[in-house]
Coordinates of C-alpha atoms in Angstrom, one line a residue:
M1 CA 0.0 0.1 -0.1
L2 CA 1.0 3.5 -0.8
A3 CA 2.0 5.6 2.4
G4 CA -0.9 8.1 3.2
L5 CA -3.5 6.2 1.0
G6 CA -5.5 4.5 4.0
S7 CA -7.0 1.3 3.8
V8 CA -9.3 0.4 0.8
G9 CA -12.9 -0.5 1.3
Q10 CA -13.1 0.9 4.9
V11 CA -16.5 2.5 4.6
Q12 CA -18.6 -1.1 4.5
G13 CA -21.8 -0.2 6.1
V14 CA -20.9 3.3 7.3
P15 CA -23.4 6.0 6.5
P16 CA -21.5 9.5 5.1
N17 CA -21.1 11.8 8.1
P18 CA -22.7 15.1 7.4
F19 CA -20.7 17.2 10.1
L20 CA -18.1 19.5 8.8
M21 CA -15.9 19.0 11.6
A22 CA -15.1 15.1 11.5
S23 CA -12.6 12.8 10.2
G24 CA -14.4 11.4 7.4
A25 CA -14.8 7.6 6.4
L26 CA -13.2 7.6 2.9
S27 CA -9.6 7.3 2.0
P28 CA -7.8 9.6 -0.6
W29 CA -7.6 6.6 -2.8
E30 CA -11.3 6.1 -2.7
R31 CA -11.9 9.7 -3.2
A32 CA -9.5 9.7 -6.1
R33 CA -11.2 7.0 -7.8
F34 CA -14.6 8.5 -7.5
L35 CA -13.4 11.6 -9.1
V36 CA -11.8 10.1 -12.0
H37 CA -15.1 7.9 -12.4
E38 CA -16.9 11.3 -12.4
N39 CA -14.5 13.0 -14.7
P40 CA -12.5 10.3 -16.7
S41 CA -10.4 13.2 -18.4
I42 CA -8.5 13.3 -15.0
S43 CA -5.5 10.9 -14.5
L44 CA -5.9 8.9 -11.4
A45 CA -2.5 9.9 -10.4
V46 CA -3.7 13.8 -10.6
A47 CA -6.9 12.8 -8.7
L48 CA -4.8 11.2 -6.1
N49 CA -2.6 14.0 -5.5
F50 CA -5.5 16.3 -5.4
S51 CA -7.3 14.0 -2.9
L52 CA -4.2 13.8 -0.9
L53 CA -4.0 17.4 -0.8
Y54 CA -7.7 17.7 0.7
Q55 CA -6.6 15.1 3.2
E56 CA -3.7 16.9 4.5
E57 CA -5.3 20.2 4.6
A58 CA -8.7 19.0 6.1
R59 CA -7.1 16.9 8.8
S60 CA -4.7 19.6 9.8
E61 CA -7.9 21.8 10.7
G62 CA -10.1 18.9 12.1
V63 CA -12.5 19.4 8.9
N64 CA -14.2 16.2 7.3
P65 CA -12.2 15.6 4.1
D66 CA -15.4 13.6 2.6
V67 CA -17.4 16.7 2.8
A68 CA -14.9 19.3 1.6
F69 CA -14.0 17.0 -1.4
A70 CA -17.7 16.4 -2.4
Q71 CA -18.1 20.2 -2.0
M72 CA -15.4 20.8 -4.4
L73 CA -17.0 18.3 -6.9
L74 CA -20.3 20.3 -6.7
E75 CA -18.8 23.4 -7.0
T76 CA -16.4 22.8 -9.9
H77 CA -18.7 20.1 -12.0
D78 CA -16.1 17.3 -10.9
L79 CA -13.0 19.7 -11.6
R80 CA -14.5 20.4 -15.3
F81 CA -15.3 23.8 -14.0
G82 CA -17.3 26.1 -16.9
G83 CA -19.3 28.3 -14.3
Q84 CA -18.4 31.6 -12.8
V85 CA -15.3 30.0 -11.3
Q86 CA -12.5 29.1 -13.7
A87 CA -9.8 26.5 -13.1
A88 CA -7.0 28.9 -13.1
Q89 CA -8.5 30.7 -9.8
N90 CA -7.8 27.8 -7.8
N91 CA -11.0 28.4 -6.0
F92 CA -12.8 24.9 -5.8
A93 CA -15.6 26.0 -3.6
G94 CA -16.9 29.2 -5.4
I95 CA -15.7 31.4 -2.5
G96 CA -16.7 35.0 -3.0
A97 CA -18.7 33.8 -6.3
I98 CA -22.2 35.4 -6.3
D99 CA -25.2 34.2 -8.5
G100 CA -25.1 36.2 -11.5
G101 CA -22.4 38.4 -10.5
N102 CA -18.8 38.3 -9.2
H103 CA -16.6 35.2 -10.4
G104 CA -15.2 34.7 -6.9
L105 CA -11.7 35.0 -5.3
S106 CA -8.5 33.5 -6.9
F107 CA -5.8 31.5 -5.0
L108 CA -2.1 31.6 -5.8
S109 CA -1.9 27.7 -5.8
P110 CA -4.0 24.8 -5.4
R111 CA -2.9 24.1 -1.9
E112 CA -3.8 27.7 -1.3
G113 CA -7.3 27.3 -2.6
V114 CA -7.9 24.2 -0.8
R115 CA -6.6 25.8 2.4
A116 CA -9.1 28.6 1.8
Q117 CA -12.1 26.4 1.4
I118 CA -11.0 24.2 4.7
Q119 CA -10.8 27.3 6.7
H120 CA -14.2 28.5 5.5
L121 CA -15.7 25.5 6.4
K122 CA -14.1 25.4 9.7
Y123 CA -15.4 29.0 10.4
Y124 CA -19.0 27.8 9.4
A125 CA -18.8 24.9 11.8
G126 CA -17.6 26.4 14.9
N127 CA -15.4 28.9 16.8
A128 CA -12.2 26.8 17.2
P129 CA -9.1 28.7 16.0
L130 CA -7.2 28.0 12.7
V131 CA -3.8 26.0 12.7
H132 CA -2.9 27.8 9.7
S133 CA -2.7 31.7 9.0
P134 CA -5.9 32.8 7.1
V135 CA -5.7 32.7 3.3
N136 CA -9.1 33.6 2.9
P137 CA -10.0 37.5 3.3
R138 CA -13.6 36.6 3.2
L139 CA -13.5 34.7 6.8
I140 CA -14.3 38.3 8.4
W141 CA -17.7 38.1 7.1
I142 CA -18.6 34.5 8.1
R143 CA -21.1 34.1 11.0
R144 CA -19.1 31.4 13.2
S145 CA -20.9 28.3 13.9
C146 CA -23.8 28.7 11.6
A147 CA -23.6 25.4 9.8
P148 CA -22.3 22.4 11.9
T149 CA -23.5 20.1 9.3
I150 CA -23.9 20.1 5.4
W151 CA -27.7 20.5 5.9
Q152 CA -27.0 24.0 7.1
L153 CA -24.9 25.1 4.3
A154 CA -27.9 25.9 2.1
G155 CA -28.7 29.5 2.5
T156 CA -25.3 30.1 4.0
W157 CA -22.6 29.1 1.9
A158 CA -24.8 28.7 -1.1
S159 CA -28.0 30.2 -2.1
D160 CA -29.4 26.9 -3.6
P161 CA -32.0 25.6 -1.0
E162 CA -31.1 22.1 -2.0
Y163 CA -27.3 22.5 -1.4
G164 CA -27.1 20.1 1.6
V165 CA -29.2 17.7 -0.2
K166 CA -27.1 17.8 -3.3
L167 CA -23.9 17.4 -0.8
N168 CA -25.5 14.3 0.8
D169 CA -26.2 12.8 -2.5
L170 CA -22.7 13.2 -3.5
L171 CA -21.5 11.9 -0.1
N172 CA -23.7 8.8 -0.6
R173 CA -22.5 8.2 -4.1
M174 CA -18.8 8.5 -3.0
T175 CA -19.6 5.9 -0.3
R176 CA -21.6 3.5 -2.5
F177 CA -18.7 3.8 -5.1
A178 CA -16.1 3.1 -2.6
Q179 CA -17.9 -0.2 -1.6
K180 CA -18.0 -1.6 -5.1
D181 CA -14.8 -2.8 -7.0
P182 CA -12.1 -1.5 -4.4
L183 CA -9.1 -3.2 -5.8
V184 CA -7.1 -1.2 -8.2
T185 CA -3.4 -2.0 -8.7
V186 CA -0.6 0.6 -8.1
S187 CA 0.2 0.4 -11.9
H188 CA -3.3 2.0 -12.5
V189 CA -2.1 5.1 -10.7
F190 CA 1.7 5.2 -12.0
G191 CA 1.3 3.7 -15.5
G192 CA 2.2 0.1 -16.4
S193 CA 0.3 -3.1 -17.7
G194 CA -1.4 -3.9 -14.4

């Protein structure tokens, strides 16, 4: 097993956790495979690096990496973008994008963009201080502790009243996907015949 990937298939029978502050149930490997399933134009190696980035940043702040990753999938259309926010902005959660208006904030790197999202989620979930220095200038506008679960993100993070339902659907789909066909060889990640 590759270091940091976690065990494969560890979510058997475990329902998705809707709390923003939680450890999550999926491994980076499982999240990466789901991303490639949803967007086959992304290589498994790129998806895995992206998933590991989410794991590192979310764990450092105590945020649920499954929720953060699902939110990224929803906001970016599985990293296809095409909406108000463009890929070059490194904004994976629509931070600062307003319906029919502003295109949102831009961040210097994918890590900074993921960190901004994680910090934003942490502020929505509770009052705990940040581990890392803030990279998200919009944090000052957040009413802390307004959304401890995905359900409260509707009408707070996003204007869509079905936002929590959509996130829950993604979390359920990610979990179901992880439960079927969990075995993929390392050569699928790094190339080779299998």
